Short mmCIF file of C-alpha atoms and ligand atoms in Angstrom, two decimals:
data_model
loop_
_atom_site.label_atom_id
_atom_site.label_comp_id
_atom_site.label_asym_id
_atom_site.label_seq_id
_atom_site.Cartn_x
_atom_site.Cartn_y
_atom_site.Cartn_z
CA MET O 1 37.26 126.27 93.18
CA SER O 2 35.89 128.39 96.04
CA GLU O 3 32.42 129.77 95.51
CA PHE O 4 31.80 133.44 96.06
CA PHE O 5 29.12 133.26 93.37
CA SER O 6 27.27 130.04 94.10
CA SER O 7 24.14 131.16 92.21
CA ILE O 8 26.09 131.81 89.00
CA PRO O 9 26.60 128.89 86.61
CA LYS O 10 29.32 128.61 83.98
CA ILE O 11 28.21 131.11 81.32
CA GLN O 12 27.50 129.39 78.01
CA TYR O 13 26.94 130.62 74.47
CA GLU O 14 23.25 130.20 73.63
CA GLY O 15 23.03 132.25 70.45
CA LYS O 16 21.28 135.46 69.51
CA THR O 17 17.74 134.25 70.14
CA SER O 18 18.45 133.34 73.77
CA LYS O 19 16.62 135.35 76.42
CA ASN O 20 18.76 134.00 79.24
CA PRO O 21 20.53 137.00 80.83
CA LEU O 22 23.26 134.67 82.11
CA ALA O 23 24.25 133.45 78.65
CA PHE O 24 26.30 134.84 75.78
CA LYS O 25 24.25 135.77 72.74
CA PHE O 26 27.17 136.65 70.43
CA TYR O 27 30.39 135.47 72.10
CA ASN O 28 30.96 131.90 71.03
CA PRO O 29 34.57 131.27 72.10
CA ASP O 30 35.36 128.42 69.72
CA GLU O 31 33.61 129.78 66.63
CA VAL O 32 36.00 130.83 63.87
CA ILE O 33 35.54 134.39 62.61
CA ALA O 34 38.01 135.93 60.14
CA GLY O 35 40.30 132.91 60.36
CA LYS O 36 40.65 132.62 64.15
CA THR O 37 38.50 131.50 67.04
CA MET O 38 36.74 134.33 68.81
CA ARG O 39 38.63 133.46 71.98
CA GLU O 40 41.99 133.83 70.20
CA THR O 41 41.04 137.15 68.60
CA MET O 42 39.41 138.84 71.57
CA LYS O 43 41.87 137.94 74.33
CA PHE O 44 39.44 139.22 76.96
CA ALA O 45 40.93 140.18 80.30
CA LEU O 46 39.49 140.87 83.74
CA SER O 47 40.86 143.93 85.54
CA TRP O 48 41.54 143.63 89.23
CA TRP O 49 40.99 147.33 89.93
CA HIS O 50 37.33 147.89 89.22
CA THR O 51 36.16 144.30 89.32
CA MET O 52 37.74 143.15 92.56
CA CYS O 53 38.24 146.46 94.40
CA GLY O 54 35.76 149.03 93.07
CA ALA O 55 32.85 149.27 95.48
CA GLY O 56 30.95 152.08 93.77
CA ALA O 57 32.28 155.08 95.70
CA ASP O 58 32.12 158.43 93.92
CA MET O 59 32.83 162.07 94.76
CA PHE O 60 29.50 162.38 96.57
CA GLY O 61 29.11 159.05 98.29
CA SER O 62 30.73 155.93 99.64
CA GLY O 63 30.63 152.45 98.18
CA THR O 64 27.40 150.60 97.56
CA THR O 65 28.85 147.14 96.83
CA ASP O 66 30.48 144.90 99.39
CA LYS O 67 33.93 144.09 97.97
CA ASN O 68 35.35 142.88 101.27
CA TRP O 69 35.30 139.29 99.98
CA SER O 70 34.35 137.91 103.42
CA ALA O 71 37.74 138.87 104.89
CA SER O 72 38.69 140.03 108.36
CA THR O 73 42.27 141.11 107.56
CA ASP O 74 44.01 142.80 104.62
CA GLU O 75 45.96 139.64 103.93
CA GLU O 76 42.85 137.51 103.89
CA ARG O 77 41.10 140.01 101.59
CA SER O 78 43.99 139.92 99.11
CA ARG O 79 43.86 136.13 99.09
CA ASN O 80 40.08 135.96 98.74
CA LYS O 81 40.19 138.51 95.93
CA VAL O 82 42.45 136.13 94.00
CA LEU O 83 40.08 133.23 94.57
CA ALA O 84 37.03 135.27 93.61
CA ALA O 85 38.78 136.70 90.52
CA PHE O 86 39.65 133.23 89.30
CA GLU O 87 36.09 132.06 89.92
CA ILE O 88 34.79 134.97 87.80
CA MET O 89 37.29 134.21 85.03
CA GLU O 90 36.45 130.50 85.08
CA LYS O 91 32.71 131.11 84.97
CA LEU O 92 32.93 133.68 82.17
CA GLY O 93 35.61 131.83 80.23
CA ILE O 94 38.00 134.80 80.43
CA ASP O 95 41.60 133.72 79.80
CA TYR O 96 43.56 136.81 80.96
CA PHE O 97 43.73 139.31 83.81
CA CYS O 98 45.49 142.61 84.48
CA PHE O 99 46.24 144.45 87.69
CA HIS O 100 47.80 147.36 89.55
CA ASP O 101 50.13 146.28 92.36
CA ARG O 102 47.88 147.90 94.98
CA ASP O 103 44.75 146.18 93.63
CA VAL O 104 46.33 142.85 94.45
CA SER O 105 47.53 143.94 97.88
CA PRO O 106 47.05 147.36 99.55
CA ASP O 107 49.59 149.88 100.82
CA TYR O 108 51.05 148.99 104.22
CA ALA O 109 53.01 151.34 106.51
CA THR O 110 56.34 150.83 104.72
CA LEU O 111 57.40 149.84 101.22
CA ALA O 112 59.11 146.73 102.61
CA GLU O 113 55.87 145.61 104.30
CA SER O 114 53.83 146.39 101.18
CA ASN O 115 56.25 144.34 99.08
CA ALA O 116 56.16 141.38 101.48
CA ALA O 117 52.35 141.34 101.53
CA LEU O 118 52.25 141.67 97.75
CA ASP O 119 54.57 138.69 97.41
CA LYS O 120 52.18 136.56 99.49
CA ALA O 121 49.17 137.50 97.36
CA VAL O 122 51.15 136.88 94.17
CA GLU O 123 51.96 133.36 95.39
CA VAL O 124 48.22 132.67 95.51
CA ILE O 125 47.85 133.97 91.93
CA VAL O 126 50.72 131.73 90.81
CA GLU O 127 48.98 128.72 92.42
CA MET O 128 45.69 129.55 90.76
CA GLN O 129 47.38 130.10 87.38
CA ALA O 130 48.93 126.65 87.65
CA LYS O 131 45.48 125.16 88.36
CA THR O 132 43.54 127.02 85.68
CA GLY O 133 45.98 128.12 82.94
CA LYS O 134 44.83 131.76 83.19
CA LYS O 135 47.37 134.28 81.87
CA CYS O 136 48.50 137.76 82.82
CA LEU O 137 47.83 140.34 80.07
CA TRP O 138 49.64 143.18 81.81
CA GLY O 139 50.73 144.51 85.13
CA THR O 140 51.26 148.04 86.37
CA ALA O 141 52.04 150.05 89.49
CA ASN O 142 49.50 152.36 91.07
CA CYS O 143 51.56 155.54 91.29
CA PHE O 144 48.59 157.87 91.62
CA SER O 145 46.38 156.98 94.63
CA HIS O 146 48.73 157.49 97.58
CA PRO O 147 48.97 161.12 98.80
CA ARG O 148 52.76 161.08 98.18
CA TYR O 149 51.91 161.19 94.46
CA MET O 150 49.74 164.31 94.79
CA SER O 151 52.07 166.24 92.45
CA GLY O 152 53.01 163.32 90.24
CA ALA O 153 55.24 160.24 90.42
CA GLY O 154 57.68 160.28 87.50
CA THR O 155 56.91 163.99 87.12
CA SER O 156 56.93 164.88 90.81
CA PRO O 157 58.93 167.99 91.73
CA SER O 158 60.44 165.80 94.48
CA ALA O 159 63.30 163.47 93.53
CA ASP O 160 62.44 161.35 96.60
CA VAL O 161 58.96 160.71 95.24
CA PHE O 162 60.46 159.81 91.85
CA ALA O 163 62.70 157.29 93.62
CA PHE O 164 59.73 155.83 95.52
CA ALA O 165 57.76 155.42 92.29
CA ALA O 166 60.79 153.79 90.66
CA ALA O 167 60.98 151.30 93.53
CA GLN O 168 57.28 150.49 93.17
CA ILE O 169 57.65 150.03 89.40
CA LYS O 170 60.66 147.75 89.89
CA LYS O 171 58.59 145.49 92.11
CA ALA O 172 55.57 145.59 89.77
CA LEU O 173 57.82 144.57 86.87
CA GLU O 174 59.19 141.65 88.87
CA ILE O 175 55.65 140.48 89.63
CA THR O 176 54.55 140.90 86.02
CA VAL O 177 57.47 138.74 84.90
CA LYS O 178 56.73 136.17 87.61
CA LEU O 179 53.13 135.90 86.42
CA GLY O 180 54.23 135.54 82.79
CA GLY O 181 52.77 138.93 81.76
CA ASN O 182 53.39 140.11 78.21
CA GLY O 183 52.65 143.75 78.91
CA TYR O 184 53.53 146.49 81.37
CA VAL O 185 51.42 149.68 81.45
CA PHE O 186 52.25 153.26 82.26
CA TRP O 187 49.14 155.32 82.86
CA GLY O 188 49.98 158.75 84.21
CA GLY O 189 46.97 159.83 86.21
CA ARG O 190 48.98 162.39 88.15
CA GLU O 191 51.65 162.93 85.49
CA GLY O 192 50.65 166.38 84.35
CA TYR O 193 49.89 169.72 85.90
CA GLU O 194 47.18 171.93 87.36
CA THR O 195 48.89 175.25 86.55
CA LEU O 196 52.10 176.20 84.76
CA LEU O 197 52.66 178.89 87.42
CA ASN O 198 54.23 176.20 89.61
CA THR O 199 55.42 173.72 86.99
CA ASN O 200 58.70 173.05 85.17
CA MET O 201 57.11 171.17 82.29
CA GLY O 202 60.34 170.51 80.39
CA LEU O 203 62.02 168.88 83.40
CA GLU O 204 58.91 166.88 84.25
CA LEU O 205 58.69 165.40 80.75
CA ASP O 206 62.42 164.61 80.69
CA ASN O 207 62.03 162.88 84.06
CA MET O 208 59.03 160.85 82.91
CA ALA O 209 61.11 159.60 80.00
CA ARG O 210 63.99 158.84 82.42
CA LEU O 211 61.66 156.71 84.54
CA MET O 212 60.39 154.84 81.48
CA ARG O 213 63.94 154.21 80.26
CA LEU O 214 64.92 152.88 83.71
CA ALA O 215 61.87 150.58 83.61
CA VAL O 216 62.76 149.30 80.13
CA ASN O 217 66.39 148.66 81.13
CA TYR O 218 65.39 146.83 84.30
CA GLY O 219 62.52 144.92 82.68
CA ARG O 220 64.74 143.65 79.88
CA SER O 221 67.44 142.69 82.42
CA ILE O 222 65.01 140.40 84.28
CA GLY O 223 63.68 138.73 81.15
CA PHE O 224 60.63 140.83 80.27
CA THR O 225 60.28 140.39 76.52
CA GLY O 226 56.76 141.80 76.15
CA ASP O 227 55.56 145.30 75.31
CA PHE O 228 55.59 148.35 77.50
CA TYR O 229 52.47 150.45 76.99
CA VAL O 230 51.49 154.03 77.58
CA GLU O 231 47.76 154.51 78.10
CA PRO O 232 46.81 157.98 76.83
CA LYS O 233 44.31 160.09 78.77
CA PRO O 234 43.95 163.87 78.46
CA LYS O 235 42.70 164.71 81.94
CA GLU O 236 41.22 163.35 85.16
CA PRO O 237 42.41 163.28 87.84
CA THR O 238 44.97 165.89 86.72
CA LYS O 239 43.73 168.91 84.74
CA HIS O 240 46.27 168.42 81.96
CA GLN O 241 47.88 165.00 81.63
CA TYR O 242 51.05 164.66 79.57
CA ASP O 243 49.83 161.44 77.89
CA PHE O 244 47.02 163.44 76.28
CA ASP O 245 46.19 161.24 73.28
CA SER O 246 47.78 158.76 70.88
CA ALA O 247 49.45 161.41 68.73
CA THR O 248 50.93 163.22 71.74
CA VAL O 249 52.26 159.99 73.24
CA ILE O 250 53.78 158.82 69.96
CA GLY O 251 55.62 162.16 69.64
CA PHE O 252 56.87 161.82 73.22
CA LEU O 253 58.06 158.23 72.76
CA ARG O 254 59.90 159.12 69.56
CA LYS O 255 61.52 162.22 71.05
CA TYR O 256 63.00 160.15 73.87
CA GLY O 257 63.86 157.06 71.80
CA LEU O 258 61.35 154.89 73.64
CA ASP O 259 59.29 153.94 70.58
CA LYS O 260 60.98 150.56 70.06
CA ASP O 261 59.93 149.29 73.49
CA PHE O 262 56.57 151.01 73.93
CA LYS O 263 53.21 150.66 72.23
CA LEU O 264 49.84 152.16 73.15
CA ASN O 265 47.09 150.83 75.37
CA ILE O 266 44.01 152.63 74.05
CA GLU O 267 41.03 153.18 76.32
CA ALA O 268 37.73 154.04 74.63
CA ASN O 269 36.55 156.68 77.06
CA HIS O 270 39.97 158.32 77.27
CA ALA O 271 39.53 158.89 73.53
CA THR O 272 36.15 160.51 74.19
CA LEU O 273 37.69 162.76 76.84
CA ALA O 274 40.34 163.82 74.31
CA MET O 275 37.53 164.78 71.87
CA HIS O 276 38.40 161.91 69.55
CA THR O 277 36.55 158.79 68.57
CA PHE O 278 37.78 155.43 69.86
CA GLN O 279 38.46 154.46 66.24
CA HIS O 280 40.54 157.59 65.68
CA GLU O 281 42.86 156.74 68.57
CA LEU O 282 43.22 153.16 67.34
CA ARG O 283 43.87 154.32 63.78
CA VAL O 284 46.59 156.75 64.87
CA ALA O 285 48.24 153.92 66.80
CA ARG O 286 47.90 151.45 63.92
CA ASP O 287 49.19 153.85 61.27
CA ASN O 288 52.25 154.50 63.41
CA GLY O 289 52.98 150.83 64.16
CA MET O 290 52.13 151.46 67.82
CA PHE O 291 48.90 149.51 68.25
CA GLY O 292 49.28 147.42 71.38
CA SER O 293 46.35 146.73 73.66
CA ILE O 294 42.85 147.96 74.47
CA ASP O 295 41.08 149.06 77.65
CA ALA O 296 37.52 148.57 76.54
CA ASN O 297 35.65 151.10 78.63
CA GLN O 298 32.81 153.15 77.33
CA GLY O 299 32.22 156.70 78.45
CA ASP O 300 29.16 158.90 78.33
CA THR O 301 29.33 161.83 75.96
CA LEU O 302 26.94 163.81 78.18
CA LEU O 303 29.31 163.57 81.15
CA GLY O 304 32.74 165.16 81.33
CA TRP O 305 34.46 162.43 83.33
CA ASP O 306 35.67 158.88 83.01
CA THR O 307 32.63 156.71 83.74
CA ASP O 308 34.47 153.43 82.99
CA GLN O 309 31.30 151.75 81.80
CA PHE O 310 31.11 148.31 80.34
CA PRO O 311 30.93 148.83 76.57
CA THR O 312 27.57 148.29 74.89
CA ASN O 313 27.75 150.68 71.93
CA VAL O 314 27.98 148.27 69.02
CA TYR O 315 28.85 150.96 66.48
CA ASP O 316 31.99 151.70 68.49
CA THR O 317 32.88 148.07 69.18
CA THR O 318 32.46 147.32 65.46
CA LEU O 319 34.80 150.09 64.36
CA CYS O 320 37.23 149.06 67.09
CA MET O 321 37.29 145.44 65.95
CA TYR O 322 37.64 146.64 62.36
CA GLU O 323 40.87 148.40 63.42
CA VAL O 324 42.02 145.34 65.36
CA LEU O 325 41.47 143.06 62.35
CA LYS O 326 43.20 145.53 60.02
CA ALA O 327 46.14 145.68 62.44
CA GLY O 328 46.46 141.90 62.07
CA GLY O 329 45.04 141.24 65.55
CA PHE O 330 46.67 141.50 68.93
CA THR O 331 50.20 140.23 69.51
CA ASN O 332 51.11 140.81 73.16
CA GLY O 333 47.99 142.87 73.78
CA GLY O 334 44.37 142.00 74.40
CA LEU O 335 41.04 143.47 75.32
CA ASN O 336 40.63 144.22 78.98
CA PHE O 337 37.64 145.57 80.84
CA ASP O 338 38.95 148.38 83.02
CA SER O 339 35.24 148.79 83.72
CA LYS O 340 32.84 148.95 86.61
CA ALA O 341 29.11 148.42 87.02
CA ARG O 342 27.15 151.62 87.73
CA ARG O 343 26.92 152.61 91.38
CA GLY O 344 23.28 151.59 91.49
CA SER O 345 24.08 148.11 90.14
CA PHE O 346 25.42 147.15 93.53
CA ALA O 347 24.73 143.42 93.69
CA LEU O 348 27.82 141.22 93.39
CA ASP O 349 26.29 139.21 90.56
CA ASP O 350 26.06 142.45 88.54
CA ILE O 351 29.73 141.70 87.79
CA PHE O 352 28.51 138.84 85.59
CA TYR O 353 25.76 140.78 83.82
CA SER O 354 28.30 143.55 83.18
CA TYR O 355 30.96 141.29 81.69
CA ILE O 356 28.42 139.42 79.59
CA SER O 357 27.15 142.71 78.12
CA GLY O 358 30.70 143.92 77.40
CA MET O 359 31.96 140.65 75.94
CA ASP O 360 28.85 140.24 73.81
CA ALA O 361 29.09 143.84 72.55
CA PHE O 362 32.66 143.19 71.38
CA ALA O 363 31.80 139.78 69.97
CA LEU O 364 29.01 141.39 67.94
CA GLY O 365 31.50 144.08 66.91
CA LEU O 366 33.93 141.41 65.69
CA ARG O 367 31.23 139.61 63.72
CA ILE O 368 30.17 142.84 61.99
CA ALA O 369 33.75 144.03 61.41
CA ALA O 370 34.56 140.74 59.70
CA LYS O 371 31.43 141.23 57.53
CA ILE O 372 32.49 144.76 56.59
CA ILE O 373 35.84 143.46 55.40
CA GLU O 374 34.30 140.46 53.61
CA ASP O 375 31.63 142.68 52.03
CA GLY O 376 34.38 144.94 50.69
CA ARG O 377 32.20 147.89 49.69
CA ILE O 378 33.73 150.29 52.19
CA ASP O 379 37.35 149.25 51.65
CA ASP O 380 36.82 149.33 47.86
CA PHE O 381 35.38 152.82 48.07
CA VAL O 382 38.40 154.07 49.99
CA ALA O 383 40.81 152.34 47.58
CA LYS O 384 39.10 153.95 44.57
CA ARG O 385 39.00 157.36 46.27
CA TYR O 386 42.80 157.31 46.48
CA ALA O 387 43.41 155.58 43.13
CA SER O 388 45.21 158.62 41.68
CA TRP O 389 48.19 157.82 43.95
CA GLY O 390 48.85 154.52 42.20
CA THR O 391 49.71 155.83 38.75
CA GLY O 392 50.91 158.91 36.86
CA ILE O 393 51.69 162.05 38.83
CA GLY O 394 50.50 160.48 42.12
CA ALA O 395 53.00 157.63 41.79
CA ASP O 396 55.73 160.13 40.83
CA ILE O 397 55.05 162.15 44.01
CA ILE O 398 55.17 159.04 46.17
CA ASN O 399 58.36 157.79 44.54
CA GLY O 400 60.02 161.17 45.02
CA LYS O 401 60.33 161.70 41.25
CA ALA O 402 58.37 164.95 41.12
CA ASP O 403 59.83 168.18 42.55
CA LEU O 404 57.91 171.44 42.89
CA ALA O 405 58.96 172.61 39.43
CA ALA O 406 57.71 169.38 37.86
CA LEU O 407 54.41 169.71 39.74
CA GLU O 408 54.04 173.30 38.54
CA LYS O 409 54.62 172.20 34.96
CA TYR O 410 52.04 169.43 35.39
CA ALA O 411 49.46 171.80 36.88
CA LEU O 412 49.98 174.42 34.17
CA GLU O 413 49.50 171.84 31.45
CA LYS O 414 46.56 170.13 33.13
CA GLY O 415 44.43 173.22 33.78
CA GLU O 416 41.62 173.22 36.38
CA VAL O 417 41.49 169.92 38.35
CA ILE O 418 38.29 170.27 40.35
CA GLY O 419 36.72 167.65 38.10
CA SER O 420 39.13 165.00 39.47
CA VAL O 421 37.66 165.27 42.99
CA THR O 422 34.88 162.75 43.42
CA SER O 423 32.03 162.85 45.94
CA ALA O 424 33.01 161.79 49.47
CA ARG O 425 29.66 159.91 49.69
CA GLN O 426 29.56 159.90 53.49
CA GLU O 427 25.81 159.28 53.64
CA MET O 428 26.02 156.39 51.22
CA LEU O 429 28.80 154.81 53.28
CA GLU O 430 26.88 155.28 56.53
CA ASP O 431 23.94 153.54 54.90
CA ILE O 432 26.20 150.68 53.83
CA MET O 433 27.39 150.41 57.45
CA ASN O 434 23.81 150.15 58.66
CA ASN O 435 23.00 147.68 55.93
CA ILE O 436 25.87 145.42 57.00
CA MET O 437 25.22 145.89 60.72
CA PHE O 438 21.52 145.11 60.64
CA THR O 439 21.39 142.26 58.16
CA LEU O 440 23.80 140.12 60.19
C1 LIG S 501 42.38 155.08 84.71
C2 LIG S 501 42.83 153.90 83.96
C3 LIG S 501 43.83 152.99 84.62
C4 LIG S 501 44.79 152.37 83.66
C5 LIG S 501 45.89 151.60 84.35
O1 LIG S 501 41.55 155.92 83.98
O2 LIG S 501 42.36 153.68 82.89
O3 LIG S 501 43.18 151.99 85.30
O4 LIG S 501 44.13 151.48 82.81
O5 LIG S 501 46.56 152.34 85.30
CO1 LIG S 502 42.47 152.12 81.62
#
């Protein structure tokens, strides 16, 4: 195993009293929580984009971190990125990875050259997978960075651009299958509009669905049996993105008959940008049978953009893992860190401190979520609050036995019903949450 991080040891679990910054305090891979090992439940994944490529550039300044990986050519950089990524995964005990095509290998002058270079880099990944047993969580195509996609890819006004994006997606699907990936993501960073004055929204949405259908048909024809995902995000870089939030995406997928092949990849900060909580987005997905995978980034509520921070907010990770457990866990999905260290955390070993903080925050979340379920007070409260739906008139409504006339008769006979509404007890429940969280 090549060493890009010679000063970093294999990261071990040392328990919550450890003061070693290069150790897990809460993530103990082989410990069984809620019936499964933590490793099996979490399915942590490294993302190529921010981890291997993101150098800390922002709107006002260039990169601060050297992510050249000691290379003198593009080809060498792609190869070294693979070696460094596998070293990071090995040292952190991360079993999965995910990638955009152009993270693995950059754009060359022509599509044919880009594809050939990508194939070479993918061969290195295949070799490293054989050596280490690491798995691909999902693949995707970057159809948003190149200037050709300035007005969209699947929703471009240009049919030529649509065709180019389709070609890129075809190749990305082939690679995902080659690497044994169980997921393929559509995230539409440029699929939206800046102003309706120049936009045929109806045609753009129909075309997006056409592109997804073509991808499903091709993917299935080459043996992709996993899930396709849409990753909702309301804005940034485009002012209004069509994949606004979970509810919008579910409506879109159902309208176009794509809901059997697609699920959702929920990103925490995309939820924040849509003015929802992370838990809300997960709940909408779960309640609609569309819960798929998670991009575990944290945002900053004081900033209006996607900061892609490593998650440390344990309240959020707890409620996330509660939803994951209630959904029965991941099937094809997992928990990937589409995250980057802050621009000022420019040292290469900050990658390790960042992942440790994110993995530990989710491990702590899982431990507390399992306690909430075992404790039962919150679930019992909700069950009791809705108890009137299990018997009498509630059961009749659910079973379709009561029409409006029957309900009128019931209401007339019953008289005023305000007394049947019980206190929502929000404060009591929040106190129970704190009680469970801080007596771990
Ligand atoms: C961008 C973002 C993407 C998707 C994959 O905000 O989250 O990296 O996860 O294209
Ligand atoms: Co993401």
